[in-house]
Amino acid sequence: MYTGIYHTHKLAVILFLLVYTIKLVLLFINTDKLDNFSKKIKVPDMIISFLFLATGVYLATQSAEISTLLLVKFGLVLASIPLAIIGFKKHKKSLAVLSVILIFSVYGLAERNRGMKAKKITVSEGINTNPSDANYDELAHGKVMFISQCAMCHGSSGDQGLSGAKSLITSTMKLEEVINIITKGKNSMPKYSKSFSESEIKAISAYVMTLREVK
Ligand code: HEC
């Protein structure tokens, strides 16, 4: 369900940006063509806008935290809509440009945030993080990393499905597949290849395997 809505949202966002961009170009080159285009695309435009907003609200309710960023995104989208309606209808270029800038900045913020989710938070006080050390405890290392990096979506015991996260308790993935999904990410699961070293990913994966009901 979440994944389907996530993809619908992405598609609606792309179509929405596309329609806005075409309208803006037409506004500058030929307003008759703009009015014609707006008339033709009226129904699809309404459907796209509705899908864009409805899926956005749904994703927000599934989000691990209602952040200020999320509220800013909604505020900007809601502000841009009346600006766009007036700007394109009345051929007010400045309003139309402003609405397009607002909507693209929301897109930029969302993409930037996606990258930041995988940012490394160092929480290794008191934990030996050197695999070649004699007292290195891989599971203890994996656990602190899991709690700080993964629990916001998966929950500290692995069963909390925020942001569409799958249960790690009933997961049947093999160790290599777990390593793979942490490294490369999937849908709204961030990829960690840039933020974690190989040994860190190995430690987290080893810990993830211990969360299973049936081991
Ligand atoms: C932003 C939320 C989020 C964060 C943070 C996150 N995940 Fe995920 N995780 C997901 C989502 C969503 C899926 C489902 C992806 C799919 O199959 O569409 C998933 C799937 C998984 C799976 C596969 C489960 C299965 O059987 O299909 C594993 C393993 C996993 N995550 C481990 C981790 C680990 C380890 C971390 C921390 C390094 C982590 N995740 C951080 C959202 C998140």
JSON list of C-alpha atoms in Angstrom, two decimals, residues 173-186 189-193 201 205:
[
{"chain": "A", "resi": 173, "resn": "MET", "atom": "CA", "xyz": [15.89, -12.01, 3.71]},
{"chain": "A", "resi": 174, "resn": "LYS", "atom": "CA", "xyz": [19.25, -13.73, 3.80]},
{"chain": "A", "resi": 175, "resn": "LEU", "atom": "CA", "xyz": [22.25, -11.93, 5.29]},
{"chain": "A", "resi": 176, "resn": "GLU", "atom": "CA", "xyz": [23.58, -10.98, 1.84]},
{"chain": "A", "resi": 177, "resn": "GLU", "atom": "CA", "xyz": [20.20, -9.53, 0.87]},
{"chain": "A", "resi": 178, "resn": "VAL", "atom": "CA", "xyz": [20.08, -7.49, 4.07]},
{"chain": "A", "resi": 179, "resn": "ILE", "atom": "CA", "xyz": [23.56, -6.14, 3.36]},
{"chain": "A", "resi": 180, "resn": "ASN", "atom": "CA", "xyz": [22.41, -5.37, -0.17]},
{"chain": "A", "resi": 181, "resn": "ILE", "atom": "CA", "xyz": [19.27, -3.42, 0.79]},
{"chain": "A", "resi": 182, "resn": "ILE", "atom": "CA", "xyz": [21.17, -1.37, 3.40]},
{"chain": "A", "resi": 183, "resn": "THR", "atom": "CA", "xyz": [23.85, -0.58, 0.84]},
{"chain": "A", "resi": 184, "resn": "LYS", "atom": "CA", "xyz": [21.57, 0.26, -2.07]},
{"chain": "A", "resi": 185, "resn": "GLY", "atom": "CA", "xyz": [18.27, 1.25, -0.43]},
{"chain": "A", "resi": 186, "resn": "LYS", "atom": "CA", "xyz": [14.83, 0.57, -1.91]},
{"chain": "A", "resi": 189, "resn": "MET", "atom": "CA", "xyz": [14.40, 3.07, 2.48]},
{"chain": "A", "resi": 190, "resn": "PRO", "atom": "CA", "xyz": [17.55, 5.21, 2.20]},
{"chain": "A", "resi": 191, "resn": "LYS", "atom": "CA", "xyz": [20.80, 3.84, 0.81]},
{"chain": "A", "resi": 192, "resn": "TYR", "atom": "CA", "xyz": [23.73, 3.82, 3.16]},
{"chain": "A", "resi": 193, "resn": "SER", "atom": "CA", "xyz": [26.66, 3.03, 0.87]},
{"chain": "A", "resi": 201, "resn": "ILE", "atom": "CA", "xyz": [27.00, -2.34, 7.28]},
{"chain": "A", "resi": 205, "resn": "SER", "atom": "CA", "xyz": [23.16, -6.60, 9.16]}
]
